[in-house]
């Protein structure tokens, strides 16, 4: 937690002092930062993996300079699997930060979305139920790493729950927990291909809305968007588990 009364000079000194790689920053950049008059810091992304103990955060530190310009430093704060030590590294750009994440955690050095999951080919698929089961199961195994964005996450959760039309949507207990969400990630787990439904095609998409709460807990909502309705209109349903969401997708595809 930063001190709101800390001077810009002290803040910069503390930042450079704890970074393992501060000597890698360009000399010209460090010289310019020496003229900083004011600063602002914000949490940019956060990533938690309780199963492995891996944890990291990205902070953006922006400085207003005496010449009227501004520069940003990107700080990667992390803890690796099996190591309780928290480490800090500084970078001059977001791109360099992505490369560091790739180096430290073995992830692709890109901010782009992951490649879409490959679905079965266009060969004839037996009956409707078999085709649905094969298509819905194809995306179940692949899960991207967690890269949370710190945004209006509690409001996002409220909007997701509000648009749910299914009677068995998450209740007030889940809604109350999500009011403390401070970061979230949206991942499309299935979509982009029509599925057979009742003799004609219907569109299905499945999204995971993953949230981080103030107590560090991770909670997901699973949103099904589909047109498997009697009049073909678009409908949203929300579930607490992926299994329940996929079961609903298969059911909606068979019965309309």
Short mmCIF file of C-alpha atoms in Angstrom, two decimals:
data_model
loop_
_atom_site.label_atom_id
_atom_site.label_comp_id
_atom_site.label_asym_id
_atom_site.label_seq_id
_atom_site.Cartn_x
_atom_site.Cartn_y
_atom_site.Cartn_z
CA UNK A 1 0.00 0.00 0.00
CA UNK A 2 1.47 3.34 -1.03
CA UNK A 3 1.64 6.32 1.32
CA UNK A 4 -0.71 9.11 0.07
CA UNK A 5 1.65 11.69 1.63
CA UNK A 6 4.79 10.26 0.06
CA UNK A 7 6.68 12.75 -2.11
CA UNK A 8 7.27 11.94 -5.76
CA UNK A 9 11.01 11.82 -5.14
CA UNK A 10 10.60 9.35 -2.29
CA UNK A 11 8.15 7.25 -4.29
CA UNK A 12 10.54 7.00 -7.24
CA UNK A 13 13.46 6.18 -4.97
CA UNK A 14 11.51 3.40 -3.28
CA UNK A 15 10.42 2.01 -6.66
CA UNK A 16 13.94 1.96 -8.09
CA UNK A 17 15.41 0.65 -4.86
CA UNK A 18 13.28 -2.48 -4.67
CA UNK A 19 13.37 -3.42 -8.37
CA UNK A 20 15.75 -6.27 -9.16
CA UNK A 21 16.44 -4.86 -12.63
CA UNK A 22 16.46 -1.08 -12.14
CA UNK A 23 19.94 -0.95 -13.68
CA UNK A 24 18.38 -2.09 -16.99
CA UNK A 25 16.29 1.07 -17.36
CA UNK A 26 17.65 3.50 -19.99
CA UNK A 27 19.86 6.21 -18.46
CA UNK A 28 17.96 8.91 -20.36
CA UNK A 29 14.66 7.71 -18.85
CA UNK A 30 16.05 7.75 -15.31
CA UNK A 31 17.41 11.28 -15.89
CA UNK A 32 14.00 12.50 -17.03
CA UNK A 33 12.34 10.88 -14.05
CA UNK A 34 14.62 12.91 -11.83
CA UNK A 35 12.60 16.00 -12.83
CA UNK A 36 9.23 14.46 -11.89
CA UNK A 37 6.88 16.84 -10.07
CA UNK A 38 3.95 14.52 -9.37
CA UNK A 39 3.00 10.89 -9.73
CA UNK A 40 0.07 8.53 -9.88
CA UNK A 41 0.05 4.77 -9.33
CA UNK A 42 -2.62 2.22 -10.22
CA UNK A 43 -3.04 -1.54 -10.22
CA UNK A 44 -3.33 -2.59 -13.86
CA UNK A 45 -3.79 -6.38 -13.78
CA UNK A 46 -3.70 -9.12 -11.18
CA UNK A 47 -3.22 -12.87 -11.61
CA UNK A 48 -3.78 -15.55 -8.96
CA UNK A 49 -3.31 -19.32 -9.20
CA UNK A 50 -4.15 -20.91 -5.85
CA UNK A 51 -3.30 -24.38 -7.15
CA UNK A 52 0.36 -23.53 -7.83
CA UNK A 53 0.93 -20.55 -5.54
CA UNK A 54 1.86 -18.38 -8.52
CA UNK A 55 0.81 -14.76 -8.05
CA UNK A 56 1.57 -11.54 -9.88
CA UNK A 57 0.39 -7.97 -10.28
CA UNK A 58 1.18 -5.29 -12.81
CA UNK A 59 1.23 -1.67 -11.62
CA UNK A 60 1.44 1.43 -13.79
CA UNK A 61 3.32 4.39 -12.28
CA UNK A 62 2.91 7.64 -14.24
CA UNK A 63 5.04 10.73 -13.60
CA UNK A 64 4.45 14.36 -14.58
CA UNK A 65 7.76 15.93 -15.59
CA UNK A 66 9.05 19.48 -15.27
CA UNK A 67 9.00 19.93 -19.07
CA UNK A 68 5.25 19.24 -19.16
CA UNK A 69 5.62 15.71 -20.46
CA UNK A 70 4.86 12.46 -18.71
CA UNK A 71 6.34 8.97 -18.63
CA UNK A 72 5.21 5.66 -17.18
CA UNK A 73 7.03 2.83 -15.48
CA UNK A 74 5.48 -0.63 -15.46
CA UNK A 75 6.12 -2.64 -12.31
CA UNK A 76 5.76 -6.41 -12.23
CA UNK A 77 5.31 -7.74 -8.68
CA UNK A 78 5.29 -11.52 -8.47
CA UNK A 79 5.74 -14.71 -6.50
CA UNK A 80 6.60 -17.95 -8.27
CA UNK A 81 5.56 -21.52 -7.51
CA UNK A 82 7.20 -22.92 -4.39
CA UNK A 83 8.73 -19.56 -3.44
CA UNK A 84 7.17 -17.22 -0.87
CA UNK A 85 9.50 -14.31 -1.74
CA UNK A 86 7.86 -11.34 -3.46
CA UNK A 87 9.97 -9.80 -6.22
CA UNK A 88 9.72 -6.52 -8.13
CA UNK A 89 10.88 -5.66 -11.64
CA UNK A 90 10.50 -2.39 -13.58
CA UNK A 91 10.02 -1.81 -17.29
CA UNK A 92 9.73 1.18 -19.59
CA UNK A 93 6.82 -0.22 -21.61
CA UNK A 94 3.93 -2.64 -21.43
CA UNK A 95 5.50 -4.69 -24.23
CA UNK A 96 8.64 -5.25 -22.15
CA UNK A 97 6.44 -6.32 -19.25
CA UNK A 98 4.77 -8.93 -21.47
CA UNK A 99 8.17 -10.29 -22.44
CA UNK A 100 9.09 -10.54 -18.77
CA UNK A 101 5.90 -12.49 -18.04
CA UNK A 102 6.83 -14.88 -20.85
CA UNK A 103 10.33 -15.27 -19.41
CA UNK A 104 9.19 -15.81 -15.83
CA UNK A 105 6.00 -17.80 -16.31
CA UNK A 106 6.42 -19.42 -19.72
CA UNK A 107 3.44 -17.65 -21.27
CA UNK A 108 3.13 -16.19 -24.78
CA UNK A 109 4.65 -12.66 -24.87
CA UNK A 110 1.46 -11.13 -26.23
CA UNK A 111 -1.56 -9.25 -24.95
CA UNK A 112 -3.71 -10.67 -27.76
CA UNK A 113 -6.44 -13.16 -27.01
CA UNK A 114 -5.58 -16.85 -27.22
CA UNK A 115 -6.22 -18.65 -30.50
CA UNK A 116 -9.79 -19.92 -30.73
CA UNK A 117 -10.41 -23.51 -29.74
CA UNK A 118 -10.56 -25.83 -32.76
CA UNK A 119 -13.92 -27.55 -33.11
CA UNK A 120 -14.74 -30.76 -35.00
CA UNK A 121 -14.80 -30.61 -38.82
CA UNK A 122 -17.77 -30.26 -41.09
CA UNK A 123 -18.29 -33.97 -41.61
CA UNK A 124 -21.75 -35.45 -41.08
CA UNK A 125 -22.52 -35.72 -37.38
CA UNK A 126 -24.98 -38.54 -36.53
CA UNK A 127 -27.93 -37.30 -34.50
CA UNK A 128 -28.48 -33.85 -33.00
CA UNK A 129 -27.68 -35.01 -29.46
CA UNK A 130 -24.36 -36.54 -30.50
CA UNK A 131 -23.38 -33.44 -32.47
CA UNK A 132 -24.19 -31.17 -29.55
CA UNK A 133 -22.22 -33.29 -27.08
CA UNK A 134 -19.17 -33.35 -29.35
CA UNK A 135 -19.23 -29.63 -30.03
CA UNK A 136 -19.80 -28.54 -26.44
CA UNK A 137 -17.10 -30.89 -25.11
CA UNK A 138 -14.45 -29.75 -27.60
CA UNK A 139 -13.69 -26.53 -25.73
CA UNK A 140 -13.87 -27.95 -22.21
CA UNK A 141 -10.21 -28.85 -21.78
CA UNK A 142 -8.46 -25.58 -22.69
CA UNK A 143 -8.39 -22.72 -20.20
CA UNK A 144 -6.34 -19.54 -20.57
CA UNK A 145 -4.26 -18.27 -17.68
CA UNK A 146 -5.87 -15.70 -15.42
CA UNK A 147 -5.02 -12.13 -16.35
CA UNK A 148 -7.46 -9.93 -14.45
CA UNK A 149 -8.26 -6.35 -15.38
CA UNK A 150 -8.87 -3.93 -12.51
CA UNK A 151 -12.03 -2.16 -13.61
CA UNK A 152 -15.61 -1.59 -12.41
CA UNK A 153 -15.85 -5.29 -11.63
CA UNK A 154 -18.65 -5.20 -9.06
CA UNK A 155 -20.82 -3.26 -11.50
CA UNK A 156 -19.94 -5.72 -14.26
CA UNK A 157 -21.09 -8.62 -12.06
CA UNK A 158 -24.35 -6.80 -11.33
CA UNK A 159 -25.02 -6.32 -15.05
CA UNK A 160 -24.31 -9.98 -15.84
CA UNK A 161 -26.75 -11.16 -13.16
CA UNK A 162 -29.37 -8.60 -14.18
CA UNK A 163 -29.56 -9.81 -17.79
CA UNK A 164 -29.92 -13.50 -16.81
CA UNK A 165 -33.37 -14.84 -17.76
CA UNK A 166 -33.14 -18.36 -16.33
CA UNK A 167 -35.10 -19.11 -13.18
CA UNK A 168 -32.16 -21.00 -11.63
CA UNK A 169 -29.71 -18.11 -11.99
CA UNK A 170 -27.39 -17.32 -9.01
CA UNK A 171 -29.24 -15.79 -6.10
CA UNK A 172 -28.74 -12.94 -3.66
CA UNK A 173 -25.98 -14.73 -1.73
CA UNK A 174 -23.75 -14.83 -4.82
CA UNK A 175 -24.73 -11.27 -5.77
CA UNK A 176 -23.75 -10.05 -2.30
CA UNK A 177 -20.31 -11.71 -2.49
CA UNK A 178 -19.66 -10.19 -5.92
CA UNK A 179 -20.25 -6.68 -4.60
CA UNK A 180 -16.67 -6.84 -3.29
CA UNK A 181 -15.19 -7.77 -6.70
CA UNK A 182 -12.34 -5.47 -7.70
CA UNK A 183 -10.97 -7.21 -10.81
CA UNK A 184 -12.33 -9.54 -13.47
CA UNK A 185 -11.61 -11.40 -16.70
CA UNK A 186 -14.01 -12.44 -19.47
CA UNK A 187 -13.15 -15.56 -21.47
CA UNK A 188 -15.16 -17.08 -24.32
CA UNK A 189 -15.14 -20.83 -23.74
CA UNK A 190 -17.39 -21.80 -26.63
CA UNK A 191 -18.95 -19.97 -29.54
CA UNK A 192 -18.78 -18.84 -33.11
CA UNK A 193 -20.43 -21.89 -34.68
CA UNK A 194 -24.15 -22.75 -35.12
CA UNK A 195 -25.32 -26.02 -33.56
CA UNK A 196 -28.21 -28.25 -34.67
CA UNK A 197 -31.30 -27.65 -32.58
CA UNK A 198 -34.76 -29.02 -33.16
CA UNK A 199 -34.25 -29.41 -36.88
CA UNK A 200 -32.63 -26.01 -37.49
CA UNK A 201 -29.48 -24.24 -36.39
CA UNK A 202 -29.19 -22.11 -33.26
CA UNK A 203 -26.26 -20.00 -32.11
CA UNK A 204 -24.58 -20.75 -28.79
CA UNK A 205 -21.82 -18.94 -26.91
CA UNK A 206 -20.42 -19.64 -23.44
CA UNK A 207 -18.50 -17.04 -21.44
CA UNK A 208 -16.71 -17.30 -18.12
CA UNK A 209 -16.77 -14.09 -16.07
CA UNK A 210 -14.05 -14.65 -13.44
CA UNK A 211 -13.82 -12.23 -10.51
CA UNK A 212 -11.32 -11.54 -7.72
CA UNK A 213 -12.88 -10.44 -4.43
CA UNK A 214 -11.31 -8.18 -1.83
CA UNK A 215 -10.54 -11.19 0.37
CA UNK A 216 -8.58 -12.81 -2.49
CA UNK A 217 -11.26 -15.37 -3.36
CA UNK A 218 -11.93 -16.13 -7.03
CA UNK A 219 -15.55 -16.53 -8.17
CA UNK A 220 -16.84 -17.28 -11.66
CA UNK A 221 -20.17 -16.75 -13.38
CA UNK A 222 -20.88 -18.80 -16.51
CA UNK A 223 -23.03 -17.01 -19.08
CA UNK A 224 -24.78 -18.83 -21.93
CA UNK A 225 -25.95 -16.72 -24.86
CA UNK A 226 -28.12 -18.51 -27.40
CA UNK A 227 -30.92 -18.26 -29.95
CA UNK A 228 -32.46 -21.65 -29.10
CA UNK A 229 -35.80 -19.99 -28.32
CA UNK A 230 -39.22 -20.60 -29.94
CA UNK A 231 -39.00 -17.36 -31.94
CA UNK A 232 -35.23 -17.42 -32.46
CA UNK A 233 -34.63 -14.38 -30.25
CA UNK A 234 -31.37 -13.86 -28.35
CA UNK A 235 -31.41 -15.03 -24.70
CA UNK A 236 -28.89 -14.91 -21.82
CA UNK A 237 -28.67 -17.41 -18.97
CA UNK A 238 -26.19 -17.35 -16.07
CA UNK A 239 -24.98 -20.25 -13.91
CA UNK A 240 -22.61 -20.74 -10.98
CA UNK A 241 -20.70 -23.64 -12.58
CA UNK A 242 -19.42 -24.57 -16.01
CA UNK A 243 -21.07 -27.99 -15.75
CA UNK A 244 -24.50 -26.45 -15.19
CA UNK A 245 -23.98 -24.02 -18.08
CA UNK A 246 -22.96 -26.77 -20.51
CA UNK A 247 -25.86 -28.95 -19.41
CA UNK A 248 -28.21 -26.05 -20.11
CA UNK A 249 -26.66 -25.59 -23.57
CA UNK A 250 -27.30 -29.21 -24.48
CA UNK A 251 -30.83 -29.10 -23.09
CA UNK A 252 -31.70 -25.89 -24.97
CA UNK A 253 -30.32 -27.41 -28.16
CA UNK A 254 -32.56 -30.46 -27.91
CA UNK A 255 -35.82 -28.94 -26.67
CA UNK A 256 -37.42 -25.73 -27.89
#
